[in-house]
mmCIF file of C-alpha atoms and ligand atoms in Angstrom:
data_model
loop_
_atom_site.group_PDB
_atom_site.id
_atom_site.type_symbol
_atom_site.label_atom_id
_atom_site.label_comp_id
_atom_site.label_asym_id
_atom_site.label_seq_id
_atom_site.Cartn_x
_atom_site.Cartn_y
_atom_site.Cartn_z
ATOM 1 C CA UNK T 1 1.695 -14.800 -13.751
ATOM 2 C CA UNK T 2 1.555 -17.657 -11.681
ATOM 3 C CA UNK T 3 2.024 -17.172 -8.057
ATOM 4 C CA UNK T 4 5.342 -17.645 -6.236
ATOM 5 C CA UNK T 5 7.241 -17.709 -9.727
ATOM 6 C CA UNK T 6 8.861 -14.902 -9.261
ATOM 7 C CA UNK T 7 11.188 -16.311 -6.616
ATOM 8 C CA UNK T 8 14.367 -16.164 -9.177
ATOM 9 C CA UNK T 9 13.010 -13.116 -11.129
ATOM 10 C CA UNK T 10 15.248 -9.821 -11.579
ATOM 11 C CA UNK T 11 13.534 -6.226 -11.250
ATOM 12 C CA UNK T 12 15.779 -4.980 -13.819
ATOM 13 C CA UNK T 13 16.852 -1.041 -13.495
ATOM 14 C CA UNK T 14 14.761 1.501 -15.704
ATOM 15 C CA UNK T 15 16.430 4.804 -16.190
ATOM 16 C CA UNK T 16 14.807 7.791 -17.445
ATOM 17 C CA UNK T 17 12.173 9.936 -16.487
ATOM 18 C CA UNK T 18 9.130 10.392 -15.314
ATOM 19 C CA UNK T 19 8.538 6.587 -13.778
ATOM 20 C CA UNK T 20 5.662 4.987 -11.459
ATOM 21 C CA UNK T 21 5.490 1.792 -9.849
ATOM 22 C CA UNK T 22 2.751 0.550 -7.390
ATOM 23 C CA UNK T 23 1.756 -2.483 -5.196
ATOM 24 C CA UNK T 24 0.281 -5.625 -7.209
ATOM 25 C CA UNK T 25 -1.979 -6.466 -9.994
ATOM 26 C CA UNK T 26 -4.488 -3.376 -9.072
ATOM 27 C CA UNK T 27 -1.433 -1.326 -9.990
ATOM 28 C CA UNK T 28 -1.405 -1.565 -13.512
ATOM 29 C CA UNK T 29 -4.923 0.104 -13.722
ATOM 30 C CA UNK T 30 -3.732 2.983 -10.741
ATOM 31 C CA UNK T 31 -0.329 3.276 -13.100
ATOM 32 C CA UNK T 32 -2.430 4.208 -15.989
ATOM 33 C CA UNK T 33 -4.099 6.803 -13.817
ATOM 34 C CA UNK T 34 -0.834 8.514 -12.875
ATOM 35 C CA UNK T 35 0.627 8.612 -16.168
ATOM 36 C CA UNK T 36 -2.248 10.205 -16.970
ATOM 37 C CA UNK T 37 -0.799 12.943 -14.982
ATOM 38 C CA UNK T 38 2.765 12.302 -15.283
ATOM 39 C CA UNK T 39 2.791 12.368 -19.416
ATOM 40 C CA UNK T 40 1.581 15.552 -19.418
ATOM 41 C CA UNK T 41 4.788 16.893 -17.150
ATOM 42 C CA UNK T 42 2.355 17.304 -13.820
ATOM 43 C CA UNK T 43 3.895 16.800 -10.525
ATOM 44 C CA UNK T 44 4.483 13.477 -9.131
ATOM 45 C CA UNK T 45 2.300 14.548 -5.846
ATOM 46 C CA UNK T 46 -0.832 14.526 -8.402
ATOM 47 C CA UNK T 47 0.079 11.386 -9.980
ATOM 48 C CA UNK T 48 -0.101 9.263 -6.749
ATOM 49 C CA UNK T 49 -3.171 10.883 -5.882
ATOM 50 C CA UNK T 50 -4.348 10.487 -9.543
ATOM 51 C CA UNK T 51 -3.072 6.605 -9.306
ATOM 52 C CA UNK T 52 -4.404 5.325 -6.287
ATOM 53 C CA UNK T 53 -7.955 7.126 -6.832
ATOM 54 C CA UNK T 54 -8.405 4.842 -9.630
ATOM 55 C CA UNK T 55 -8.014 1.502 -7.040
ATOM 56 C CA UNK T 56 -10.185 3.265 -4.606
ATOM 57 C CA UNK T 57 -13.111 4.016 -6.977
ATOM 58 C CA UNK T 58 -13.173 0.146 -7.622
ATOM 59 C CA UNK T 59 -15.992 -0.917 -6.118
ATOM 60 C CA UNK T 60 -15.026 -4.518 -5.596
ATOM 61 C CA UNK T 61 -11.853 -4.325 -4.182
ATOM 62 C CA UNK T 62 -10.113 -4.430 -1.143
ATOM 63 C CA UNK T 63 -9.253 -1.010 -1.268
ATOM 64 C CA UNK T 64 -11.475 1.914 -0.786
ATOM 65 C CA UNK T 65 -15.733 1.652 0.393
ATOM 66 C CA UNK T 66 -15.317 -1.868 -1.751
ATOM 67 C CA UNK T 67 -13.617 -3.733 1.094
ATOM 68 C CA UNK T 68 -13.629 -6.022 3.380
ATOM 69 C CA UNK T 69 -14.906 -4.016 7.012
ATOM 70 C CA UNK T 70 -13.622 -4.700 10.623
ATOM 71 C CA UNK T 71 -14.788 -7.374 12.685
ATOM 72 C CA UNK T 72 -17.725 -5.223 14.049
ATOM 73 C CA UNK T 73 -19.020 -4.447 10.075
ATOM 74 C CA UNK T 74 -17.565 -1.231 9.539
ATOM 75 C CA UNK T 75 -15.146 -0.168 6.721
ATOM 76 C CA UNK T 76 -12.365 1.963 8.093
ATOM 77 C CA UNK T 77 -9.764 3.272 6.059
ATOM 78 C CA UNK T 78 -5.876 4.089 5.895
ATOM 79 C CA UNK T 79 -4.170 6.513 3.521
ATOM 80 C CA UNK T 80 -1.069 8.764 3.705
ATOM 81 C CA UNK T 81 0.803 10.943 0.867
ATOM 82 C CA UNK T 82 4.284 12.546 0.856
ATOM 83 C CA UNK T 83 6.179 14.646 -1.409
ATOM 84 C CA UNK T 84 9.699 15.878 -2.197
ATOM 85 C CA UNK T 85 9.705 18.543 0.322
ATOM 86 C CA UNK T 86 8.537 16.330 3.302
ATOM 87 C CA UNK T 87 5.192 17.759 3.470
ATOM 88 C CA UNK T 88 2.770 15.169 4.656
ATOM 89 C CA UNK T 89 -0.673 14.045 5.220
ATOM 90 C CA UNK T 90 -2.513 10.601 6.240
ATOM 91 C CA UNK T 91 -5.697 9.517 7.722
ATOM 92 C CA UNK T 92 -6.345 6.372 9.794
ATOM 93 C CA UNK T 93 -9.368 4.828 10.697
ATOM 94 C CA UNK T 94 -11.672 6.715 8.368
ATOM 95 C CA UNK T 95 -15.195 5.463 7.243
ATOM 96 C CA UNK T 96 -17.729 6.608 4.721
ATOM 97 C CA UNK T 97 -15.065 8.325 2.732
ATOM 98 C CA UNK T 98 -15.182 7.256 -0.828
ATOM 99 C CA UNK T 99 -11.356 9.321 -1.268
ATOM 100 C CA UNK T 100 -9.169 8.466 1.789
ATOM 101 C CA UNK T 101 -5.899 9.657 -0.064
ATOM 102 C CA UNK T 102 -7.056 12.631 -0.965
ATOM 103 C CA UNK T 103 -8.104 13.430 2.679
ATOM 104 C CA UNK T 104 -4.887 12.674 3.616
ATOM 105 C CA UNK T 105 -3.519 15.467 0.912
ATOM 106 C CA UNK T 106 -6.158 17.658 2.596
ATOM 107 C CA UNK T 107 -4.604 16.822 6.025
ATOM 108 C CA UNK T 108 -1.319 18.030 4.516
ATOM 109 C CA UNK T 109 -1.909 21.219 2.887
ATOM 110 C CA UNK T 110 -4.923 22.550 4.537
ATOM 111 C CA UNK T 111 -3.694 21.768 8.192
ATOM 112 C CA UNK T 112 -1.024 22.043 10.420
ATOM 113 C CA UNK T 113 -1.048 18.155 11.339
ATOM 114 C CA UNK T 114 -0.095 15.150 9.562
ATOM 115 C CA UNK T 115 -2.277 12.805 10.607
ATOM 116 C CA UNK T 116 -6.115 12.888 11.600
ATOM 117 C CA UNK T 117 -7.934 9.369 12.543
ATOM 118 C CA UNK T 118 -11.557 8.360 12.817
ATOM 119 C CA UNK T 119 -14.573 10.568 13.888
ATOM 120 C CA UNK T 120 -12.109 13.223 13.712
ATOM 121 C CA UNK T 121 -11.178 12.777 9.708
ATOM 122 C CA UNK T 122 -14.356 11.961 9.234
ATOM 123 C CA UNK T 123 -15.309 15.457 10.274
ATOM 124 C CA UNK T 124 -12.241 17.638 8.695
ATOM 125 C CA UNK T 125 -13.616 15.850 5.188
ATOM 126 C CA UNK T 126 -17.309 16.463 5.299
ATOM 127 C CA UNK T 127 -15.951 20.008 6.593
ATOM 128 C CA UNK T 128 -13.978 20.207 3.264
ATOM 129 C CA UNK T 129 -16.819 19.359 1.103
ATOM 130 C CA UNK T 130 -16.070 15.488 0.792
ATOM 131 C CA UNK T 131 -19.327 13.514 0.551
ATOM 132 C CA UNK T 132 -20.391 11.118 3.387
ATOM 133 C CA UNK T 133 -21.471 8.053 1.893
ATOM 134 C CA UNK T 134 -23.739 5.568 3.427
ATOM 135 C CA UNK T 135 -21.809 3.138 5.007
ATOM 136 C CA UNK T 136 -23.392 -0.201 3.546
ATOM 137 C CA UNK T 137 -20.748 -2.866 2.847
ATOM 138 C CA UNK T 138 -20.724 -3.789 -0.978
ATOM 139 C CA UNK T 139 -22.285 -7.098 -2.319
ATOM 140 C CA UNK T 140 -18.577 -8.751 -2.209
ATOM 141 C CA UNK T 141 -17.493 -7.172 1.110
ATOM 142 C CA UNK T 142 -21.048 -8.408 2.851
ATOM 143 C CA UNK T 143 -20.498 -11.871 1.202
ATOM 144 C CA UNK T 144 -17.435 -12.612 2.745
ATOM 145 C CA UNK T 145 -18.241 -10.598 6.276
ATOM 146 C CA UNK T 146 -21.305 -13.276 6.626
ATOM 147 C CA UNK T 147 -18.958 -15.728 5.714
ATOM 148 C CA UNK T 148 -16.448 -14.772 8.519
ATOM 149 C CA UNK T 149 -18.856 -13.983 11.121
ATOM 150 C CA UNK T 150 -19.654 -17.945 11.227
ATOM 151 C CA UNK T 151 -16.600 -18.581 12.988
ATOM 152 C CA UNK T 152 -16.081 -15.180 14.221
ATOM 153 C CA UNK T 153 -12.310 -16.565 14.566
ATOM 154 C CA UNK T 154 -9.748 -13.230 14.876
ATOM 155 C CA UNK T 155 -6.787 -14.215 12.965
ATOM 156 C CA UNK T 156 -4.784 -10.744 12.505
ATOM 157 C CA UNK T 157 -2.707 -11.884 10.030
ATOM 158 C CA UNK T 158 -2.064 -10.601 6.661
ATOM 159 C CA UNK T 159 -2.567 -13.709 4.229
ATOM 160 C CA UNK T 160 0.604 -14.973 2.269
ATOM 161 C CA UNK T 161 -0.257 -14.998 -1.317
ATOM 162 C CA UNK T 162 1.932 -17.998 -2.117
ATOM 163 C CA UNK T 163 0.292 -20.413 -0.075
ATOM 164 C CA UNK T 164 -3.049 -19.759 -1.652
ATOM 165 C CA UNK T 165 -4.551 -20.105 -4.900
ATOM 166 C CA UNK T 166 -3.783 -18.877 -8.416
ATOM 167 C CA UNK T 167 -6.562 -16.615 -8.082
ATOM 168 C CA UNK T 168 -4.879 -14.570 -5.280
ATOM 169 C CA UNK T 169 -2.191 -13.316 -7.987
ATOM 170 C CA UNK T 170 -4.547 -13.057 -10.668
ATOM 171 C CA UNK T 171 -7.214 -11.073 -8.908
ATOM 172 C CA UNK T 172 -6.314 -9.633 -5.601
ATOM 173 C CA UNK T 173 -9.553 -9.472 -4.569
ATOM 174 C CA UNK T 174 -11.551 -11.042 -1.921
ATOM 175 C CA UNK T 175 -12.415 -14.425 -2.628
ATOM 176 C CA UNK T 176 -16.138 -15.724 -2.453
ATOM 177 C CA UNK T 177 -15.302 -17.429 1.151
ATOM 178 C CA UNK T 178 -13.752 -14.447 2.242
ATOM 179 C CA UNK T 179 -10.518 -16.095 2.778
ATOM 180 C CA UNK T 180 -8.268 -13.142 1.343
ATOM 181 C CA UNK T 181 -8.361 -10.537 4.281
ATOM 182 C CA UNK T 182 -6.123 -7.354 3.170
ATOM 183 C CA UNK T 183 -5.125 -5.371 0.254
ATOM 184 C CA UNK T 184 -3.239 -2.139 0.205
ATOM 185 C CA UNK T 185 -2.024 -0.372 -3.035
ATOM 186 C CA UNK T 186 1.421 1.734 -2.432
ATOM 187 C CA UNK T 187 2.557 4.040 -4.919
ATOM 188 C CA UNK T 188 6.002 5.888 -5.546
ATOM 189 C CA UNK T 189 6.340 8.241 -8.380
ATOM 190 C CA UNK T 190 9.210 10.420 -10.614
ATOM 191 C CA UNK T 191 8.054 13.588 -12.305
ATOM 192 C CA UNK T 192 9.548 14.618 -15.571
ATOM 193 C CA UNK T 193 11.505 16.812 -12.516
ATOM 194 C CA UNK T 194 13.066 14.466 -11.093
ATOM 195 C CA UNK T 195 11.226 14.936 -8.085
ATOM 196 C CA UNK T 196 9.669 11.707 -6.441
ATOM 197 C CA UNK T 197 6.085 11.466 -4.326
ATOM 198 C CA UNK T 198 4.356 8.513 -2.436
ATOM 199 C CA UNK T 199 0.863 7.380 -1.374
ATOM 200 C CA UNK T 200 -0.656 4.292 -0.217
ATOM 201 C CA UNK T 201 -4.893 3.609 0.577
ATOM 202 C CA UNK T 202 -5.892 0.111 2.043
ATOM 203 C CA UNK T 203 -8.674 -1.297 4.218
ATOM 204 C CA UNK T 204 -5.912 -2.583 6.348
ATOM 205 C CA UNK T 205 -6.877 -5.943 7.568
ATOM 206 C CA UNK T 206 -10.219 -7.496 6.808
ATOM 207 C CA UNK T 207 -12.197 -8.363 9.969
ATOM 208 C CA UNK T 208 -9.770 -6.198 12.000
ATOM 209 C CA UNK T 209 -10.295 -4.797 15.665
ATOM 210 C CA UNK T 210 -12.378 -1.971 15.482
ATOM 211 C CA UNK T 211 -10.062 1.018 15.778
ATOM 212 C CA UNK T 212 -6.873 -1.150 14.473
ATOM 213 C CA UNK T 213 -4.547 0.952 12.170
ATOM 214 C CA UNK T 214 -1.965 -0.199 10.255
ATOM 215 C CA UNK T 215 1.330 0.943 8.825
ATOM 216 C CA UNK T 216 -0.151 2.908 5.693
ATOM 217 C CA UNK T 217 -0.809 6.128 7.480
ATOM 218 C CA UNK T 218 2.376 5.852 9.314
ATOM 219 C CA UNK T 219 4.816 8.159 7.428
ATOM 220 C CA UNK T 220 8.012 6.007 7.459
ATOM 221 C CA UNK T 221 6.366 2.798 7.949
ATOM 222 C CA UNK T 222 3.952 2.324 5.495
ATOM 223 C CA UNK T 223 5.356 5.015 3.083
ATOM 224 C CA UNK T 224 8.480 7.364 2.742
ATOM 225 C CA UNK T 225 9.558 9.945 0.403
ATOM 226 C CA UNK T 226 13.207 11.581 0.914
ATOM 227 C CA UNK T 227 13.517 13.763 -2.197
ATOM 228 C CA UNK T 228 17.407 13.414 -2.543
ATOM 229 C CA UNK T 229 17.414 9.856 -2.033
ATOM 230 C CA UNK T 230 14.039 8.230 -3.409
ATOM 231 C CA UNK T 231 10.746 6.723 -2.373
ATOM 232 C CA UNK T 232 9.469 3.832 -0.955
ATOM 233 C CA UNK T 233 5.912 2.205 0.017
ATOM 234 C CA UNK T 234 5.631 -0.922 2.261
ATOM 235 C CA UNK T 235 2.250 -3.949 1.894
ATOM 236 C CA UNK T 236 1.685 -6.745 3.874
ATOM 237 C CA UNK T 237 1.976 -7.442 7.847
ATOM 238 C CA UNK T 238 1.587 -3.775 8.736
ATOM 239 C CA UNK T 239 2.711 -3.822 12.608
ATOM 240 C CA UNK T 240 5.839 -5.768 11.266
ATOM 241 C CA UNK T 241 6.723 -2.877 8.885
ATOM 242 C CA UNK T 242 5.418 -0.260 11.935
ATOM 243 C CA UNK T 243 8.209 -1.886 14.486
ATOM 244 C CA UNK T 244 10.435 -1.309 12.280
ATOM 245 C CA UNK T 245 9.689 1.900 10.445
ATOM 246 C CA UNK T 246 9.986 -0.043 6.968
ATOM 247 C CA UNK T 247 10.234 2.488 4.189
ATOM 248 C CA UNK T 248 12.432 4.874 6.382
ATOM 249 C CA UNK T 249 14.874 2.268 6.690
ATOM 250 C CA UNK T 250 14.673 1.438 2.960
ATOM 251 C CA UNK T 251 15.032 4.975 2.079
ATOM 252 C CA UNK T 252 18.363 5.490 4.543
ATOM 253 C CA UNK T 253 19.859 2.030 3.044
ATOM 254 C CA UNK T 254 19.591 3.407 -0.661
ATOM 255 C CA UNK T 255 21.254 6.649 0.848
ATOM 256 C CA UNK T 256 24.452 3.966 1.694
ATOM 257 C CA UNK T 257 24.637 3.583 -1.454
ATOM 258 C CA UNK T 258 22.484 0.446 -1.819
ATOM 259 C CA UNK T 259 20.070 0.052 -5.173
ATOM 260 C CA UNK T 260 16.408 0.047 -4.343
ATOM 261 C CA UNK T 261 16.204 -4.335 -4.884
ATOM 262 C CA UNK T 262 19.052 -4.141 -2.073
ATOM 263 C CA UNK T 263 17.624 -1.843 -0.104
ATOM 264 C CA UNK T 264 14.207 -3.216 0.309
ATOM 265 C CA UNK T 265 16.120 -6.586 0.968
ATOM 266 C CA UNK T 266 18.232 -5.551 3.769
ATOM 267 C CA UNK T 267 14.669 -4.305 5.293
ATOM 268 C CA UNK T 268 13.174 -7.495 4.534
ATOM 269 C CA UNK T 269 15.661 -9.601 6.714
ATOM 270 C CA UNK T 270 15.823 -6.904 8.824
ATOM 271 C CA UNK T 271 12.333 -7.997 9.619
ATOM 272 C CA UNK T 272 13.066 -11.671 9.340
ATOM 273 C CA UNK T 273 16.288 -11.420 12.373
ATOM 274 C CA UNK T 274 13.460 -9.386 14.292
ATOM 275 C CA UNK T 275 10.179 -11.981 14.148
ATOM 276 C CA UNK T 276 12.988 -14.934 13.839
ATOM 277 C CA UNK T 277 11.114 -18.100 13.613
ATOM 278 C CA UNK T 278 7.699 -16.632 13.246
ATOM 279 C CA UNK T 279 8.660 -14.856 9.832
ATOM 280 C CA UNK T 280 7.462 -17.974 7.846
ATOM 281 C CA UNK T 281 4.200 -17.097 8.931
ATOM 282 C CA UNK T 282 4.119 -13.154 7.936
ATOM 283 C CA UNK T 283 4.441 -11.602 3.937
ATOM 284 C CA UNK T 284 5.950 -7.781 4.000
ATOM 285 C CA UNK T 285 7.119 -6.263 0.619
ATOM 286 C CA UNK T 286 8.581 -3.262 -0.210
ATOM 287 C CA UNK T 287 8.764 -1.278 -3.726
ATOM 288 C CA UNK T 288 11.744 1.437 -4.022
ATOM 289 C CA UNK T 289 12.269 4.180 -6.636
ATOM 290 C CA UNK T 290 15.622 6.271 -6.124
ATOM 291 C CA UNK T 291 16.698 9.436 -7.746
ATOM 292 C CA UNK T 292 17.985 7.589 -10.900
ATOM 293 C CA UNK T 293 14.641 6.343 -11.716
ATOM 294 C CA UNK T 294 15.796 2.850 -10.863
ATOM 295 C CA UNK T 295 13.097 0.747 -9.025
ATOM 296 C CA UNK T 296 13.147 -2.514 -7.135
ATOM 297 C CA UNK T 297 11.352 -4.169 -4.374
ATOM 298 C CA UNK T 298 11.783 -7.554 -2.166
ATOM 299 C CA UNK T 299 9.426 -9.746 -0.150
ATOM 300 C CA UNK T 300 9.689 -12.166 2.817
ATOM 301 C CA UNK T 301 7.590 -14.444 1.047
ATOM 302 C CA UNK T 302 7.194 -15.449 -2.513
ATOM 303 C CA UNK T 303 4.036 -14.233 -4.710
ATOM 304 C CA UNK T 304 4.254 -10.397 -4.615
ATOM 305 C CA UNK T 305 5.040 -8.745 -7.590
ATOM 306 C CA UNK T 306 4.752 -4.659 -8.475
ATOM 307 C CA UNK T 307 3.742 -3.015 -11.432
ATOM 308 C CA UNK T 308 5.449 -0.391 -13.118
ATOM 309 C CA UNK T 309 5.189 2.152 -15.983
ATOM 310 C CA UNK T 310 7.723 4.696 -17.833
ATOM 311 C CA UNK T 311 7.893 6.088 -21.092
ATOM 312 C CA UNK T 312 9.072 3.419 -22.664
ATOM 313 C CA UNK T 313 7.336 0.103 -21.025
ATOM 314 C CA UNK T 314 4.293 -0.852 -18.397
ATOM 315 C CA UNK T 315 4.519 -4.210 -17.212
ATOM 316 C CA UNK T 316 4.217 -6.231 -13.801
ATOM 317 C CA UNK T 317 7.352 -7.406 -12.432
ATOM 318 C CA UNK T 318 7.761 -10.175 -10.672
ATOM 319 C CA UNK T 319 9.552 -10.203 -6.953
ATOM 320 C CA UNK T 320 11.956 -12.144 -5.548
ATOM 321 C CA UNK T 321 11.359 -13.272 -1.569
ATOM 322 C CA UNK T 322 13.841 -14.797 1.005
ATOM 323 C CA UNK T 323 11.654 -17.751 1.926
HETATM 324 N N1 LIG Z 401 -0.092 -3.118 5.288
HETATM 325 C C1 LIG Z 401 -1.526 -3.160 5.382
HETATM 326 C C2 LIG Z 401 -1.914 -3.148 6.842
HETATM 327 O O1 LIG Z 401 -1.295 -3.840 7.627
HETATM 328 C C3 LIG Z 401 -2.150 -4.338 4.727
HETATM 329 C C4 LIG Z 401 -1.738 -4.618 3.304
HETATM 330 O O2 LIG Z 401 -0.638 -4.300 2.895
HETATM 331 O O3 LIG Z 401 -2.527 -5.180 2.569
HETATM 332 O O4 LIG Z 401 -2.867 -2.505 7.168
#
């Protein structure tokens, strides 16, 4: 799919049940995973813990131990879940955790909080049995830290696909200079219920401020689930979709009456009238599943694209941006 060409592409409606879409290329592997699940009629909450595991275990990508670390060499993690009844659980800021999202699960059934960040997750998961790992950065991750540290130049901003090379679409993965500094995968699921979940895992932003979080673990920015309504995950510019509380507002314009493309559009240049002429230089997307099973999602700029499977299709879709 080349990149950008999706700027006059239509996420067409898919009705019927169960459904799961999730953030970019990685998402057709993480689908697979929570079909797994969802095929054999288990909840939605499993599947996009099911789903996103399978992008996390990947050792070379920029989600999970795999990525890129923080400007002082350490890989700190974001994850948060929801499901249909509001419960919720993330983790910010978490290192040596091979399984950030299902920490944040953790967080959500086994405590009375919602969200628990750095030392402090760190703890509550070796507590609950999760293995510490060791810490060192993998081959690609180390490649492109050396490869940053010669400039050392902080530039917290999330790249924009479209602007960058073929590869970016075809693999979003670091590339050997480093250049490609984020990745996120964002997950919203139907259960043959009807009942929707979300979940999203990322390494944030490569090269980051140590102790930086974005808007993944932020329920309502980075993710939302409103059971009567739908579900929504955010990617891209993270304090841009945190200002704003992103997927809240997409979930509250689908309860107008707007379908999930619109929705995640009116958020979009929500964002846009907010960073005015500074937009061009920022990429947020959003992906939307509402109670009908219909999905859709929009971008600021072009190059994003979702992937989604059902019963009867699985499939990337390309997304149309405003700029
Ligand atoms: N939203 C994530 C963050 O800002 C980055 C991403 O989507 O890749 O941490």
């Amino acid at each position: 799919m080349a990149p950008g060409s999706g700027a006059g592409a239509v996420s067409e409606p898919v009705t019927g049940q169960p459904v799961v879409i999730s953030t970019w290329d990685t998402g057709l592997a993480a689908n697979k995973g929570a079909w797994e699940v969802l095929s054999r009629s288990g909840s939605a909450l499993d599947a996009v813990e099911a789903g996103v595991k399978v992008t996390e275990s990947s050792i070379n990508c920029c989600v999970g131990l795999g990525a890129n670390p923080d400007r002082d060499g350490f890989v700190t993690l974001d994850a948060s879940i929801m499901d249909h009844q509001f419960n919720c659980g993330s983790v910010a800021a978490l290192e040596r955790i091979k399984h950030p999202i299902s920490v944040a699960r953790r967080v959500m059934e086994k405590t009375p909080h919602v969200l628990l960040v750095g030392a402090g997750a760190q703890q509550f998961a070796v507590a609950e049995g999760f293995p510490l790992e060791d810490g060192k950065l993998s081959g690609d991750a180390k490649k492109a830290y050396e490869q940053w540290l010669k400039k050392s130049e902080y530039k917290p901003v999330i790249n924009i696909e479209n602007t960058k090379s073929s590869a970016y679409m075809a693999a979003p993965a670091r590339l050997p200079n480093g250049e490609w500094n984020h990745d996120t995968i964002g997950m919203v699921a139907m259960d043959a219920s009807g009942n929707l979940s979300g979940s999203v895992t990322t390494s944030g932003m490569g090269f980051k401020m140590r102790g930086r979080v974005g808007d993944s673990p932020i329920i309502g920015a980075g993710m939302f689930v409103d059971n009567e309504v739908g579900a929504v995950a955010a990617t891209g510019q993270g304090e841009d979709v945190i200002r704003m509380c992103g997927s809240h507002a997409v979930v509250e314009y689908m309860r107008q009456g707007m379908t999930p493309e619109q929705a995640c559009k009116a958020a979009v240049e929500r964002i846009i009238r907010i960073k005015k002429e500074k937009a061009k230089d920022i990429q947020v997307a959003f992906i939307a599943l509402n109670k009908k099973g219909e999905t859709g999602a929009y971008a600021i700029q072009k190059g994003f694209s979702y992937a989604i499977k059902n019963n009867t299709e699985e499939r990337m879709v390309e997304v149309k941006s405003i700029l």
